[in-house]
Coordinates of C-alpha atoms and ligand atoms in Angstrom, one line a residue:
M4 CA 7.9 -21.3 -46.1
T5 CA 8.5 -24.3 -43.8
D6 CA 8.0 -23.6 -40.1
L7 CA 11.5 -24.0 -38.8
N8 CA 10.3 -24.5 -35.2
P9 CA 7.0 -26.4 -35.3
Q10 CA 7.3 -27.3 -31.6
L11 CA 7.9 -23.7 -30.5
Q12 CA 4.8 -23.8 -28.2
Q13 CA 5.8 -27.1 -26.5
M14 CA 9.4 -26.0 -26.2
A15 CA 8.5 -22.8 -24.5
D16 CA 6.0 -24.4 -22.2
E17 CA 6.5 -24.7 -18.4
S18 CA 6.4 -28.5 -18.8
M19 CA 9.5 -28.4 -21.0
V20 CA 11.5 -26.6 -18.2
R21 CA 10.6 -29.5 -15.9
N22 CA 11.4 -32.0 -18.6
L23 CA 14.9 -30.6 -19.3
D24 CA 15.7 -30.7 -15.6
A25 CA 14.6 -34.4 -15.3
Q26 CA 16.2 -35.4 -18.6
A27 CA 19.5 -33.9 -17.6
R28 CA 19.4 -35.8 -14.2
A29 CA 18.4 -39.0 -16.0
I30 CA 20.9 -38.9 -18.9
W31 CA 24.0 -36.9 -17.9
P32 CA 25.5 -39.5 -15.5
Q33 CA 25.7 -42.0 -18.4
E34 CA 26.6 -39.4 -21.0
R35 CA 29.4 -37.6 -19.1
P36 CA 31.9 -40.4 -19.5
L37 CA 31.3 -40.4 -23.3
F38 CA 33.1 -37.1 -23.5
D39 CA 36.4 -38.7 -22.2
R40 CA 37.1 -40.4 -25.5
Y41 CA 37.3 -37.1 -27.4
G42 CA 40.7 -36.4 -25.7
L43 CA 39.8 -32.7 -25.3
S44 CA 41.3 -30.6 -22.5
G45 CA 42.6 -27.1 -21.8
P46 CA 41.0 -23.7 -22.7
L47 CA 38.5 -25.1 -25.2
R48 CA 35.6 -23.3 -26.9
V49 CA 32.4 -25.3 -26.6
L50 CA 29.0 -24.6 -28.2
D51 CA 25.8 -25.9 -26.7
A52 CA 23.5 -25.6 -29.7
G53 CA 19.8 -25.3 -28.7
C54 CA 20.7 -25.1 -25.0
G55 CA 17.2 -24.6 -23.6
T56 CA 17.5 -23.7 -19.9
G57 CA 21.2 -24.4 -19.8
E58 CA 21.0 -27.7 -17.8
I59 CA 23.9 -29.2 -19.9
T60 CA 25.7 -25.9 -20.6
W61 CA 26.9 -25.7 -17.0
R62 CA 27.6 -29.4 -16.8
L63 CA 29.9 -29.1 -19.8
A64 CA 31.7 -26.3 -18.0
E65 CA 32.1 -28.5 -15.0
R66 CA 33.3 -31.4 -17.1
F67 CA 35.8 -29.2 -19.1
S68 CA 37.3 -27.1 -16.3
E69 CA 39.1 -24.6 -18.5
A70 CA 36.5 -24.4 -21.3
T71 CA 34.4 -21.4 -22.3
V72 CA 30.9 -22.7 -23.0
L73 CA 28.3 -20.7 -25.1
G74 CA 24.7 -21.8 -24.9
V75 CA 22.5 -20.6 -27.8
D76 CA 18.7 -20.8 -28.2
I77 CA 15.9 -18.9 -29.8
I78 CA 13.5 -18.9 -26.8
D79 CA 14.4 -15.8 -24.8
H80 CA 12.6 -17.0 -21.7
H81 CA 14.8 -20.2 -21.6
L82 CA 17.9 -18.0 -22.0
E83 CA 16.8 -15.7 -19.1
L84 CA 16.2 -18.8 -16.9
A85 CA 19.6 -20.2 -17.9
R86 CA 21.4 -16.9 -17.1
A87 CA 19.7 -16.7 -13.7
R88 CA 20.1 -20.3 -12.7
H89 CA 23.7 -20.7 -13.8
A90 CA 25.0 -17.3 -12.9
A91 CA 27.7 -18.8 -10.7
W92 CA 29.4 -20.1 -13.9
T93 CA 29.8 -16.6 -15.4
P94 CA 32.0 -15.7 -17.3
R95 CA 33.0 -19.2 -18.4
V96 CA 29.4 -19.9 -19.3
S97 CA 27.3 -17.5 -21.3
F98 CA 24.0 -17.6 -23.2
E99 CA 23.0 -15.8 -26.4
H100 CA 20.0 -15.7 -28.8
Q101 CA 21.2 -17.4 -31.9
S102 CA 19.6 -19.8 -34.4
I103 CA 21.4 -23.0 -35.1
F104 CA 20.2 -22.8 -38.7
E105 CA 22.5 -19.8 -39.2
L106 CA 25.1 -19.1 -36.6
P107 CA 26.8 -15.7 -36.6
T108 CA 30.1 -17.5 -36.1
P109 CA 33.2 -17.9 -38.3
D110 CA 34.1 -21.4 -39.7
G111 CA 36.1 -23.6 -37.4
T112 CA 35.4 -21.8 -34.1
Y113 CA 34.6 -24.6 -31.6
D114 CA 36.6 -27.5 -30.3
L115 CA 33.4 -29.3 -29.3
T116 CA 29.9 -28.7 -30.6
V117 CA 27.0 -30.3 -28.6
C118 CA 23.4 -30.5 -29.7
R119 CA 21.0 -32.4 -27.5
H120 CA 17.3 -33.2 -27.9
V121 CA 16.9 -30.6 -30.7
I122 CA 17.0 -32.1 -34.2
Q123 CA 14.0 -34.4 -33.8
S124 CA 11.9 -31.3 -33.3
I125 CA 12.9 -29.3 -36.3
P126 CA 12.7 -29.8 -40.1
H127 CA 15.9 -29.8 -42.2
A128 CA 18.0 -31.5 -39.6
D129 CA 20.7 -32.1 -42.3
R130 CA 21.1 -28.3 -42.7
V131 CA 21.6 -27.9 -39.0
L132 CA 24.1 -30.6 -38.8
A133 CA 26.0 -29.0 -41.7
E134 CA 26.0 -25.7 -39.9
L135 CA 27.2 -27.3 -36.7
K136 CA 30.0 -29.0 -38.6
R137 CA 30.9 -25.6 -40.2
V138 CA 31.5 -23.9 -36.9
T139 CA 33.5 -26.8 -35.5
K140 CA 37.3 -26.7 -35.8
P141 CA 39.1 -29.3 -38.0
G142 CA 39.9 -32.1 -35.5
G143 CA 37.1 -30.9 -33.2
W144 CA 34.1 -33.0 -32.3
L145 CA 30.3 -33.0 -32.9
H146 CA 28.2 -34.6 -30.1
V147 CA 24.5 -35.0 -30.8
I148 CA 21.6 -36.5 -28.9
A149 CA 18.9 -37.2 -31.4
E150 CA 15.7 -38.7 -30.0
D151 CA 14.0 -41.7 -31.6
Y152 CA 10.5 -42.4 -30.4
G153 CA 10.7 -46.0 -31.7
Q154 CA 13.0 -46.8 -28.8
L155 CA 10.7 -46.6 -25.8
H156 CA 9.5 -49.9 -24.3
F157 CA 6.9 -50.7 -21.7
P158 CA 5.4 -53.9 -20.3
L159 CA 2.7 -55.6 -22.4
G160 CA -0.8 -56.6 -21.2
G161 CA -3.8 -54.7 -20.0
E162 CA -6.3 -52.8 -22.0
L163 CA -4.0 -50.3 -23.7
D164 CA -1.1 -51.6 -25.9
V165 CA 1.4 -48.8 -25.7
R166 CA 3.1 -50.1 -28.8
D167 CA 0.2 -48.7 -30.8
F168 CA 0.8 -45.3 -29.4
W169 CA 4.6 -45.2 -30.2
H170 CA 4.1 -46.8 -33.5
E171 CA 1.6 -44.3 -34.8
V172 CA 2.0 -41.0 -32.9
P173 CA 5.6 -40.1 -33.9
A174 CA 5.0 -41.0 -37.5
R175 CA 1.8 -38.9 -37.8
F176 CA 3.2 -36.0 -35.7
G177 CA 6.4 -36.0 -37.8
A178 CA 4.5 -36.0 -41.1
A179 CA 2.3 -33.1 -39.9
T180 CA 5.3 -31.0 -38.8
G181 CA 7.9 -31.9 -41.4
T182 CA 10.1 -33.5 -38.7
D183 CA 11.6 -36.9 -38.2
L184 CA 10.8 -38.3 -34.8
F185 CA 12.8 -41.4 -35.6
I186 CA 15.9 -39.4 -36.5
G187 CA 18.0 -41.1 -33.8
R188 CA 18.5 -44.0 -36.2
H189 CA 19.3 -41.8 -39.2
V190 CA 21.9 -39.4 -37.7
A191 CA 24.9 -41.7 -38.0
G192 CA 24.2 -41.8 -41.8
L193 CA 23.7 -38.0 -42.0
V194 CA 27.0 -37.2 -40.3
E195 CA 28.7 -39.8 -42.5
Q196 CA 27.4 -37.9 -45.5
L197 CA 28.9 -34.8 -44.0
G198 CA 32.3 -36.5 -44.1
L199 CA 32.8 -36.8 -40.3
A200 CA 35.4 -39.3 -39.1
D201 CA 35.4 -41.7 -36.1
I202 CA 31.6 -41.9 -36.0
R203 CA 30.1 -43.6 -33.0
L204 CA 26.6 -44.2 -31.8
D205 CA 26.2 -45.0 -28.2
Y206 CA 23.0 -45.5 -26.2
V207 CA 22.2 -43.9 -22.9
V208 CA 19.6 -46.2 -21.3
V209 CA 17.0 -44.4 -19.3
D210 CA 15.3 -47.3 -17.6
T211 CA 13.7 -48.2 -14.3
L212 CA 17.0 -49.9 -13.1
R213 CA 19.5 -47.2 -14.0
V214 CA 17.4 -44.1 -13.3
E215 CA 15.2 -43.2 -10.3
R216 CA 11.6 -44.1 -11.1
D217 CA 10.5 -40.6 -10.0
T218 CA 13.0 -38.9 -12.4
F219 CA 12.0 -41.1 -15.3
A220 CA 8.3 -40.6 -14.6
T221 CA 8.7 -36.9 -14.4
I222 CA 9.9 -36.9 -18.1
L223 CA 6.7 -38.8 -19.1
E224 CA 4.5 -36.5 -17.0
A225 CA 6.1 -33.4 -18.7
W226 CA 5.5 -34.9 -22.1
R227 CA 1.9 -35.6 -21.2
D228 CA 1.4 -32.0 -20.0
G229 CA 3.1 -30.5 -23.0
Y230 CA 2.2 -32.8 -25.9
V231 CA -1.4 -34.2 -25.4
A232 CA -2.9 -31.2 -27.2
P233 CA -0.7 -31.3 -30.3
I234 CA -1.0 -35.1 -30.4
A235 CA -4.8 -34.7 -30.5
E236 CA -4.4 -32.1 -33.3
H237 CA -2.0 -34.2 -35.5
T238 CA -3.1 -37.8 -34.9
R239 CA -6.2 -39.9 -34.6
F240 CA -5.9 -40.1 -30.8
T241 CA -8.1 -37.7 -28.8
A242 CA -6.6 -35.8 -25.9
E243 CA -8.3 -38.2 -23.5
Q244 CA -6.9 -41.2 -25.3
A245 CA -3.4 -39.7 -25.4
T246 CA -3.6 -38.9 -21.7
A247 CA -4.7 -42.5 -20.9
Y248 CA -1.6 -43.9 -22.7
F249 CA 0.7 -41.5 -20.9
E250 CA -1.0 -42.4 -17.5
R251 CA -0.4 -46.1 -18.3
M252 CA 3.3 -45.5 -19.0
I253 CA 3.7 -43.3 -15.9
A254 CA 2.1 -46.0 -13.8
D255 CA 4.4 -48.6 -15.2
I256 CA 7.4 -46.5 -14.4
R257 CA 6.3 -45.7 -10.9
T258 CA 5.3 -49.3 -10.0
P259 CA 8.2 -51.3 -8.4
G260 CA 8.8 -54.5 -10.3
R261 CA 7.6 -53.2 -13.6
Y262 CA 10.3 -52.4 -16.2
A263 CA 10.3 -49.6 -18.7
S264 CA 13.1 -48.2 -20.9
W265 CA 13.9 -45.3 -23.2
Q266 CA 17.1 -45.8 -25.3
V267 CA 18.6 -42.4 -26.2
P268 CA 21.0 -42.4 -29.1
V269 CA 24.2 -40.3 -28.7
I270 CA 26.0 -39.8 -32.0
S271 CA 29.5 -38.4 -32.3
G272 CA 32.1 -37.7 -35.0
R273 CA 35.2 -35.8 -35.6
V274 CA 35.6 -33.0 -38.2
S275 CA 38.4 -34.1 -40.4
A276 CA 41.6 -32.1 -40.0
Ligands
SAM303 C1 14.2 -30.2 -25.9 S1 15.1 -28.7 -25.8 C2 16.8 -29.3 -25.4 C3 17.5 -28.3 -24.5 C4 19.0 -28.7 -24.2 N1 19.7 -29.0 -25.4 C5 19.0 -29.8 -23.2 O1 19.5 -30.9 -23.6 O2 18.6 -29.6 -22.1 C6 15.3 -28.1 -27.5 C7 15.7 -26.7 -27.6 O3 16.1 -26.4 -28.9 C8 15.7 -25.1 -29.2 N2 15.7 -24.8 -30.6 C9 14.8 -25.2 -31.5 N3 15.1 -24.6 -32.7 C10 16.3 -23.9 -32.6 C11 17.0 -23.1 -33.4 N4 16.8 -22.9 -34.7 N5 18.1 -22.4 -32.9 C12 18.4 -22.6 -31.6 N6 17.7 -23.3 -30.7 C13 16.6 -24.0 -31.2 C14 14.4 -24.9 -28.5 O4 14.1 -23.6 -28.3 C15 14.6 -25.7 -27.2 O5 15.0 -24.9 -26.2

């Protein structure tokens, strides 16, 4: 049987907790206005599917001031952290152990279903998207951040060409784990196949001009700490080589005058009424 969570170890690692905090600080300021166009207000029901430590679950409750927001995940330690860190938002915000492959939820439950930074890490993303559509109300919205590791750019020159790393590592890692680490560019097509309407793809740009260098670098440092070992396992790069590439990217981000960017696809669509 396919491993439905091949990145379980990396997702549960302490480095991921750091990463989710930094990613939220880097991405949410540009992502928050995207929710305006859905025209949603009032006592909504919102699902944060694969909520991790709940960094966005509480931000959704802040954005939608009358909404009830449920965050679901399969890592109990993340759920415990989320409950402890965001207790001030109870009872509008709650967290439950549920798998997004098979939600224990009737059809058409949520006005807004959000799934961020999850589907690049799991196989059968199409099944998950279909399940998220199923639990969303007719007329409700699906909002997905799907990472695409072909959309990171760093300065050229020097001994290491970072393009080699991003060209090869996601392809090999994905092949070894049954996942698509370039799924950001495929999700618009997948939700179109599901019959969603009003599909849009926007980019949040995490770069050294829009985001604090320290916040951006913290994301790469967390990736280094959590992913060097599996990269060495799944690709031709050794742990030392993978570390050297990450160090090069982190140095670029941290050095004033050097420009680096990560374009993060945000895909949305409306479930037809
Ligand atoms: C990179 S984290 C993103 C967390 C959160 N969405 C955010 O944006 O901060 C991915 C999360 O998806 C969760 N996940 C993976 N497979 C899942 C599944 N089948 N059901 C629920 N959550 C899942 C992982 O446990 C992890 O916490």
